[in-house]
DNA sequence: GTCTATACCGCGATAGAC
DNA sequence: GTCTATCGCGGTATAGAC
């Protein structure tokens, strides 16, 4: 029993401490030695908890996304009009991305992954559920738009403000308050407000 | 003279053939051995043309972007109303991203670069000019919006449709025609059409 | 300009003691 | 569960012949 507790503890600690490393440096940019020294164990110890680097990485990504995505999915499944849910989703999404820098960077790394197996696994297990929820919301919002394209646009509008974060700071017109998730959310909501007219009634 | 021509030729061939490699696998994912064998020389030969991998990479990225960005900047600097230039820019931007898969992936890698020096150099030398042009266009379009945020939104809307490409294909509602740049451009233009009202006259 | 040959290092992973 | 020790590979980069 004590062993199980200790095991769970170390395993979770490895996951927890690996998140910012993989978020910042990507799969190739993090060595097992880096993780080990961050956690305070030797590299060999990692192989007791995970079969190899590949599986450790996948577990780290799933661990990092689990909680965040659950919150977003809950909002999309909640009550209120489609328009209301859209605005709540945008606001919460901006809040998550501004709060948790690791979240967006892990998504970026995932999008670039040239390893087909990893890409499929992440797409299917991690992102698909959320996309389906947004897709359904998009279908309810305005039937003049292809819901797939509209879903991508809604995600991309928020996502890109934070994805571009590092480079955006070097560009003209940058002001610190543009990093405020509330400001970004209001901008996106305003932009979508006039574009989308409710066409489905309940 | 013959030497100079030969030198230029090989150097350019290295740049040309390295683009798809770095685009697909990123800086860490490409070995000098890979480039060498693709070009058909030995790794040592690369070090005659470039001082190290870092500089080779930077030259490759600049080489890949030069032509594409010039076209986009030209459109933004061209005549017509702000709204017209916006639509032309969106259309051409979608066309470039659909045609040249390397373009967007190199941008994605650049955005993730944890090497501060590389990030700054790329931001400043490669992207800044284009952003300034879009920023000015945004200022002319609709003064209800913060031009910096609007510029980011305009870029992000097109960008994300193609950035999400690989994962999007695994998501519900995907249809092959959504990869058509004309379809994406029309979707984005429609979306922005009702959001933006011309407020500056000429 | 390009080659052969190689130095040198850091990587993932494993064996076996404790 | 974690350690020490190590193997084998593949990475960048260089020296020096041609």
Coordinates of C-alpha atoms (C1' of nucleotides) in Angstrom, one line a residue:
Chain A
X1 CA 0.0 0.0 0.0
X2 CA 2.8 2.4 0.9
X3 CA 4.5 1.3 -2.3
X4 CA 1.5 2.0 -4.4
X5 CA 1.2 5.5 -2.8
X6 CA 4.8 6.2 -3.3
X7 CA 4.7 4.9 -6.9
X8 CA 1.7 7.0 -7.8
X9 CA 3.3 10.0 -6.2
X10 CA 6.5 9.8 -8.1
X11 CA 4.7 9.0 -11.4
X12 CA 2.5 12.0 -11.0
X13 CA 5.5 14.2 -10.1
X14 CA 7.2 13.1 -13.2
X15 CA 4.2 14.0 -15.3
X16 CA 3.7 17.3 -13.5
X17 CA 7.3 18.4 -13.9
X18 CA 7.6 17.2 -17.5
X19 CA 4.7 19.4 -18.7
X20 CA 6.6 22.7 -18.8
X21 CA 9.7 21.0 -20.2
X22 CA 7.9 19.4 -23.2
X23 CA 5.8 22.5 -23.6
X24 CA 8.9 24.7 -23.9
X25 CA 11.3 22.5 -25.8
X26 CA 9.2 19.9 -27.6
X27 CA 9.7 16.1 -27.8
X28 CA 13.2 16.2 -29.4
X29 CA 14.3 19.1 -27.2
X30 CA 13.9 17.3 -23.9
X31 CA 16.2 14.6 -22.9
X32 CA 15.3 11.9 -20.4
X33 CA 18.3 13.2 -18.4
X34 CA 16.6 16.6 -18.2
X35 CA 13.4 15.2 -16.8
X36 CA 15.3 13.0 -14.4
X37 CA 17.4 15.9 -13.0
X38 CA 14.3 18.1 -12.8
X39 CA 12.4 15.5 -10.8
X40 CA 15.5 14.6 -8.7
X41 CA 16.0 11.0 -9.8
X42 CA 18.3 9.2 -12.2
X43 CA 17.3 8.6 -15.8
X44 CA 17.0 4.9 -15.1
X45 CA 14.3 5.5 -12.5
X46 CA 12.0 7.0 -15.3
X47 CA 12.1 3.6 -17.0
X48 CA 10.5 2.0 -14.0
X49 CA 7.4 4.2 -14.4
X50 CA 7.2 4.4 -18.2
X51 CA 8.3 1.9 -20.9
X52 CA 10.0 4.6 -23.0
X53 CA 10.2 8.3 -23.8
X54 CA 7.4 8.0 -26.4
X55 CA 4.9 6.7 -23.8
X56 CA 6.0 9.2 -21.2
X57 CA 5.4 12.0 -23.6
X58 CA 2.0 10.9 -24.5
X59 CA 1.0 10.5 -20.9
X60 CA 2.4 13.9 -20.1
X61 CA 0.3 15.6 -22.9
X62 CA -2.9 13.7 -21.9
X63 CA -2.2 14.7 -18.3
X64 CA -1.8 18.4 -19.2
X65 CA -4.9 18.6 -21.3
X66 CA -7.3 16.5 -19.2
X67 CA -8.4 19.1 -16.8
X68 CA -8.4 22.1 -19.2
X69 CA -10.4 20.3 -21.9
X70 CA -13.0 19.0 -19.4
X71 CA -13.8 22.6 -18.4
X72 CA -14.2 23.7 -22.0
X73 CA -16.3 20.7 -22.9
X74 CA -18.6 21.3 -19.9
X75 CA -19.3 24.9 -21.0
X76 CA -20.2 23.7 -24.5
X77 CA -22.5 21.1 -23.1
X78 CA -24.1 23.5 -20.7
X79 CA -27.4 25.4 -21.0
X80 CA -28.2 28.8 -22.5
X81 CA -28.6 29.8 -26.2
X82 CA -25.9 28.9 -28.7
X83 CA -24.8 32.5 -28.7
X84 CA -24.4 32.5 -25.0
X85 CA -22.5 29.3 -25.0
X86 CA -20.3 30.7 -27.8
X87 CA -19.4 33.7 -25.7
X88 CA -18.7 31.7 -22.6
X89 CA -16.6 29.3 -24.6
X90 CA -14.5 32.1 -26.1
X91 CA -14.1 33.8 -22.7
X92 CA -13.0 30.6 -20.9
X93 CA -10.8 29.5 -23.8
X94 CA -9.0 32.8 -23.8
X95 CA -8.7 32.6 -20.0
X96 CA -7.2 29.1 -20.1
X97 CA -4.7 30.0 -22.8
X98 CA -3.6 33.2 -21.0
X99 CA -3.3 31.4 -17.7
X100 CA -1.6 28.2 -18.8
X101 CA 1.2 28.9 -21.2
X102 CA 1.9 25.1 -21.4
X103 CA -1.5 24.4 -22.9
X104 CA -1.1 26.2 -26.1
X105 CA 2.5 25.2 -26.7
X106 CA 1.7 21.5 -26.3
X107 CA -1.0 22.0 -28.9
X108 CA 1.5 23.7 -31.2
X109 CA 4.0 20.9 -30.8
X110 CA 1.2 18.3 -31.4
X111 CA 0.2 20.1 -34.6
X112 CA 3.8 19.9 -35.9
X113 CA 4.4 16.3 -35.0
X114 CA 5.7 14.4 -38.0
X115 CA 5.2 11.2 -36.1
X116 CA 2.0 9.9 -37.7
X117 CA 1.2 7.6 -34.8
X118 CA 1.6 10.3 -32.1
X119 CA -0.5 12.8 -34.2
X120 CA -3.3 10.3 -34.7
X121 CA -3.4 9.3 -31.1
X122 CA -3.4 12.9 -29.8
X123 CA -6.0 14.0 -32.4
X124 CA -8.3 11.1 -31.6
X125 CA -8.0 10.8 -27.9
X126 CA -7.5 14.4 -26.8
X127 CA -8.9 16.9 -29.3
X128 CA -11.7 15.1 -31.0
X129 CA -14.3 15.4 -28.3
X130 CA -13.8 19.1 -27.9
X131 CA -13.9 19.6 -31.6
X132 CA -17.2 17.7 -31.9
X133 CA -18.7 19.9 -29.2
X134 CA -17.6 23.1 -31.0
X135 CA -18.8 21.6 -34.3
X136 CA -22.2 21.1 -32.9
X137 CA -22.3 24.6 -31.5
X138 CA -21.3 25.9 -34.9
X139 CA -24.1 24.0 -36.6
X140 CA -26.6 25.7 -34.2
X141 CA -25.2 29.2 -34.6
X142 CA -25.8 30.1 -38.2
X143 CA -26.6 27.7 -41.0
X144 CA -25.3 30.1 -43.7
X145 CA -21.8 28.8 -42.7
X146 CA -20.3 25.4 -43.2
X147 CA -20.1 24.3 -39.6
X148 CA -16.7 22.7 -40.0
X149 CA -15.2 25.9 -41.3
X150 CA -17.0 28.0 -38.7
X151 CA -15.7 25.7 -35.9
X152 CA -12.1 26.1 -37.2
X153 CA -12.6 29.8 -37.4
X154 CA -13.9 30.1 -33.8
X155 CA -11.0 28.1 -32.4
X156 CA -8.4 29.8 -34.6
X157 CA -9.5 33.3 -33.7
X158 CA -8.8 32.8 -30.0
X159 CA -5.9 30.4 -30.5
X160 CA -3.9 32.6 -32.8
X161 CA -3.8 35.6 -30.4
X162 CA -1.9 33.5 -27.9
X163 CA 0.0 31.4 -30.3
X164 CA 1.5 34.5 -31.8
X165 CA 2.2 35.8 -28.4
X166 CA 6.0 35.7 -28.4
X167 CA 6.3 37.3 -31.8
X168 CA 3.4 39.6 -31.4
X169 CA 5.2 41.4 -28.6
X170 CA 7.8 42.5 -31.1
X171 CA 5.3 43.9 -33.6
X172 CA 3.9 47.5 -33.9
X173 CA 0.8 48.4 -32.0
X174 CA 1.4 46.0 -29.2
X175 CA 0.1 47.0 -25.8
X176 CA 0.4 44.9 -22.6
X177 CA -3.4 44.9 -22.1
X178 CA -3.7 42.9 -25.4
X179 CA -2.4 39.9 -23.4
X180 CA -5.4 40.2 -21.1
X181 CA -7.7 37.2 -21.9
X182 CA -10.8 39.4 -21.2
X183 CA -9.6 41.9 -23.8
X184 CA -9.0 39.2 -26.4
X185 CA -12.3 37.5 -25.7
X186 CA -14.2 40.7 -26.1
X187 CA -12.5 41.5 -29.3
X188 CA -13.3 38.1 -30.8
X189 CA -16.9 38.2 -29.5
X190 CA -17.3 41.6 -31.1
X191 CA -15.9 40.4 -34.3
X192 CA -18.1 37.3 -34.5
X193 CA -21.2 39.2 -33.2
X194 CA -22.1 40.8 -36.4
X195 CA -21.1 37.9 -38.6
X196 CA -23.3 35.4 -37.0
X197 CA -27.1 35.7 -37.0
X198 CA -29.0 33.1 -35.1
X199 CA -30.9 31.0 -37.6
X200 CA -31.9 27.9 -35.6
X201 CA -34.6 28.2 -33.0
X202 CA -35.3 26.1 -29.9
Chain B
X1 CA 34.1 32.9 -62.5
X2 CA 33.2 29.3 -63.0
X3 CA 34.0 28.7 -59.4
X4 CA 31.7 31.4 -58.3
X5 CA 28.9 30.1 -60.5
X6 CA 29.4 26.5 -59.2
X7 CA 29.6 27.8 -55.6
X8 CA 26.4 29.8 -56.0
X9 CA 24.7 26.8 -57.6
X10 CA 25.5 24.3 -54.8
X11 CA 24.7 26.8 -52.1
X12 CA 21.3 27.5 -53.6
X13 CA 20.7 23.8 -54.1
X14 CA 21.4 23.2 -50.4
X15 CA 18.9 25.9 -49.5
X16 CA 16.3 24.7 -51.9
X17 CA 16.5 21.1 -50.8
X18 CA 16.7 21.9 -47.1
X19 CA 13.4 23.8 -47.1
X20 CA 11.1 20.8 -47.2
X21 CA 13.3 18.9 -44.6
X22 CA 13.2 21.7 -42.0
X23 CA 9.6 22.4 -42.8
X24 CA 8.6 18.8 -42.1
X25 CA 10.9 17.9 -39.2
X26 CA 12.0 21.1 -37.6
X27 CA 15.5 22.2 -36.6
X28 CA 16.2 19.4 -34.2
X29 CA 14.6 16.8 -36.5
X30 CA 17.0 17.4 -39.4
X31 CA 20.6 16.2 -39.3
X32 CA 23.4 17.6 -41.3
X33 CA 23.8 14.1 -42.6
X34 CA 20.2 14.2 -43.9
X35 CA 20.7 17.4 -45.8
X36 CA 24.0 16.2 -47.2
X37 CA 22.6 12.9 -48.5
X38 CA 19.6 14.7 -50.0
X39 CA 21.8 17.2 -51.8
X40 CA 24.2 14.4 -52.8
X41 CA 27.3 15.6 -51.0
X42 CA 29.0 14.7 -47.8
X43 CA 28.3 16.5 -44.5
X44 CA 31.7 18.1 -44.6
X45 CA 30.8 19.9 -47.8
X46 CA 28.0 21.8 -46.1
X47 CA 30.5 23.4 -43.8
X48 CA 32.2 25.0 -46.8
X49 CA 29.0 26.9 -47.6
X50 CA 27.7 27.6 -44.1
X51 CA 29.6 28.1 -40.9
X52 CA 27.3 25.9 -38.9
X53 CA 23.8 24.3 -38.7
X54 CA 22.3 27.4 -37.0
X55 CA 23.3 29.7 -39.9
X56 CA 22.3 27.2 -42.5
X57 CA 18.8 27.0 -41.0
X58 CA 18.4 30.8 -40.8
X59 CA 19.4 31.2 -44.4
X60 CA 17.0 28.4 -45.4
X61 CA 14.1 30.1 -43.6
X62 CA 14.8 33.5 -45.1
X63 CA 15.2 31.9 -48.5
X64 CA 11.8 30.1 -48.2
X65 CA 9.9 33.2 -47.1
X66 CA 11.5 35.8 -49.3
X67 CA 9.4 35.3 -52.4
X68 CA 6.1 34.5 -50.7
X69 CA 6.2 37.5 -48.4
X70 CA 7.1 39.8 -51.2
X71 CA 3.9 38.9 -53.1
X72 CA 1.8 39.4 -50.0
X73 CA 3.4 42.7 -49.2
X74 CA 2.9 43.9 -52.7
X75 CA -0.9 43.2 -52.5
X76 CA -1.1 45.1 -49.3
X77 CA 0.7 48.1 -50.7
X78 CA -1.4 48.1 -53.9
X79 CA -4.3 50.2 -54.9
X80 CA -8.0 49.8 -54.3
X81 CA -10.1 50.4 -51.2
X82 CA -9.0 48.9 -47.8
X83 CA -11.8 46.4 -48.2
X84 CA -10.6 45.3 -51.6
X85 CA -7.0 45.0 -50.4
X86 CA -8.3 42.9 -47.5
X87 CA -10.1 40.5 -49.7
X88 CA -7.2 40.2 -52.1
X89 CA -4.8 39.6 -49.2
X90 CA -7.0 36.9 -47.7
X91 CA -7.4 35.2 -51.1
X92 CA -3.7 35.3 -51.9
X93 CA -2.7 34.3 -48.4
X94 CA -5.0 31.3 -48.6
X95 CA -3.6 30.4 -52.0
X96 CA 0.0 30.6 -50.8
X97 CA -0.7 28.5 -47.7
X98 CA -2.5 25.8 -49.7
X99 CA 0.1 25.7 -52.5
X100 CA 3.2 25.8 -50.4
X101 CA 3.0 23.4 -47.4
X102 CA 6.5 24.4 -46.4
X103 CA 5.5 28.0 -45.8
X104 CA 3.1 27.5 -43.0
X105 CA 5.2 24.7 -41.3
X106 CA 8.3 26.9 -41.2
X107 CA 6.2 29.6 -39.6
X108 CA 4.9 27.1 -37.0
X109 CA 8.4 26.0 -36.2
X110 CA 9.5 29.6 -35.9
X111 CA 6.7 30.4 -33.5
X112 CA 7.8 27.5 -31.3
X113 CA 11.5 28.2 -31.3
X114 CA 12.8 28.4 -27.8
X115 CA 16.0 29.9 -29.0
X116 CA 15.5 33.5 -28.2
X117 CA 18.1 34.7 -30.8
X118 CA 16.6 32.8 -33.6
X119 CA 13.1 33.9 -32.7
X120 CA 14.0 37.6 -32.6
X121 CA 16.0 37.4 -35.8
X122 CA 13.1 35.7 -37.7
X123 CA 10.5 38.0 -36.2
X124 CA 12.4 41.1 -37.0
X125 CA 13.9 40.3 -40.4
X126 CA 11.1 38.2 -41.9
X127 CA 7.7 38.8 -40.4
X128 CA 7.8 42.4 -39.2
X129 CA 7.4 44.1 -42.6
X130 CA 4.4 42.0 -43.5
X131 CA 2.8 42.6 -40.1
X132 CA 3.3 46.3 -40.4
X133 CA 1.5 46.3 -43.7
X134 CA -1.4 44.3 -42.3
X135 CA -1.5 46.6 -39.2
X136 CA -1.9 49.6 -41.5
X137 CA -4.6 47.9 -43.4
X138 CA -6.4 47.1 -40.2
X139 CA -6.2 50.7 -39.1
X140 CA -7.9 51.8 -42.3
X141 CA -10.6 49.2 -42.2
X142 CA -12.7 49.9 -39.1
X143 CA -11.7 52.2 -36.2
X144 CA -14.0 50.5 -33.8
X145 CA -11.3 47.8 -33.5
X146 CA -7.9 47.9 -32.0
X147 CA -5.8 47.6 -35.2
X148 CA -3.2 45.3 -33.5
X149 CA -5.9 42.9 -32.4
X150 CA -7.7 43.1 -35.7
X151 CA -4.5 42.4 -37.7
X152 CA -3.8 39.3 -35.5
X153 CA -7.4 38.2 -36.1
X154 CA -7.1 38.6 -39.9
X155 CA -3.9 36.6 -40.1
X156 CA -5.1 34.0 -37.6
X157 CA -8.3 33.3 -39.4
X158 CA -6.6 32.2 -42.6
X159 CA -3.6 30.7 -40.9
X160 CA -5.4 28.4 -38.6
X161 CA -7.4 26.7 -41.3
X162 CA -4.1 25.5 -42.8
X163 CA -2.2 25.1 -39.6
X164 CA -4.9 22.7 -38.3
X165 CA -4.8 20.9 -41.6
X166 CA -3.4 17.6 -40.5
X167 CA -5.5 17.2 -37.5
X168 CA -8.6 18.8 -39.1
X169 CA -8.8 15.9 -41.6
X170 CA -9.5 13.6 -38.7
X171 CA -12.3 15.7 -37.3
X172 CA -16.1 15.5 -38.1
X173 CA -17.5 17.5 -40.9
X174 CA -14.3 17.4 -42.9
X175 CA -14.8 17.6 -46.6
X176 CA -12.0 17.7 -49.2
X177 CA -13.2 20.9 -50.7
X178 CA -12.4 22.7 -47.4
X179 CA -8.7 22.4 -48.4
X180 CA -9.4 24.5 -51.4
X181 CA -7.9 27.9 -50.7
X182 CA -10.7 29.6 -52.6
X183 CA -13.3 28.0 -50.3
X184 CA -11.4 29.0 -47.2
X185 CA -10.9 32.6 -48.5
X186 CA -14.5 33.0 -49.3
X187 CA -15.5 31.7 -45.8
X188 CA -13.1 34.1 -44.1
X189 CA -14.2 37.0 -46.2
X190 CA -17.8 36.3 -45.6
X191 CA -17.1 36.1 -41.9
X192 CA -15.3 39.4 -41.8
X193 CA -17.7 41.1 -44.2
X194 CA -20.4 41.9 -41.7
X195 CA -18.0 42.5 -38.9
X196 CA -16.1 45.3 -40.5
X197 CA -17.7 48.5 -41.6
X198 CA -15.7 51.0 -43.5
X199 CA -15.1 54.0 -41.3
X200 CA -12.2 55.8 -43.0
X201 CA -12.8 57.5 -46.3
X202 CA -10.4 58.4 -49.0
Chain C
dG1 C1' 34.8 22.6 -53.5
dT2 C1' 34.5 18.2 -52.1
dC3 C1' 36.3 14.3 -50.2
dT4 C1' 37.8 10.5 -46.2
dA5 C1' 38.4 9.9 -41.7
dT6 C1' 37.6 10.8 -37.2
dA7 C1' 37.1 13.4 -32.7
dC8 C1' 34.0 14.1 -29.3
dC9 C1' 29.7 14.4 -27.2
dG10 C1' 25.0 13.5 -25.7
dC11 C1' 21.2 10.6 -26.6
dG12 C1' 17.8 6.5 -25.3
dA13 C1' 17.9 2.5 -23.1
dT14 C1' 19.4 -1.7 -20.3
dA15 C1' 21.8 -4.8 -16.7
dG16 C1' 22.1 -5.9 -12.3
dA17 C1' 23.1 -4.4 -7.3
dC18 C1' 20.6 -2.7 -3.4
Chain D
dG1 C1' 11.9 1.9 -6.7
dT2 C1' 16.0 3.8 -7.3
dC3 C1' 20.7 3.4 -7.9
dT4 C1' 25.6 2.9 -10.7
dA5 C1' 27.6 1.8 -14.7
dT6 C1' 27.7 1.3 -19.3
dC7 C1' 26.5 0.1 -24.2
dG8 C1' 25.7 1.5 -28.9
dC9 C1' 24.1 4.9 -31.8
dG10 C1' 23.9 9.1 -34.2
dG11 C1' 24.6 14.0 -33.7
dT12 C1' 27.8 18.4 -35.0
dA13 C1' 32.0 19.7 -36.4
dT14 C1' 36.9 19.6 -37.9
dA15 C1' 41.6 18.2 -40.1
dG16 C1' 43.8 17.5 -44.0
dA17 C1' 44.2 15.2 -48.7
dC18 C1' 42.9 16.0 -53.4

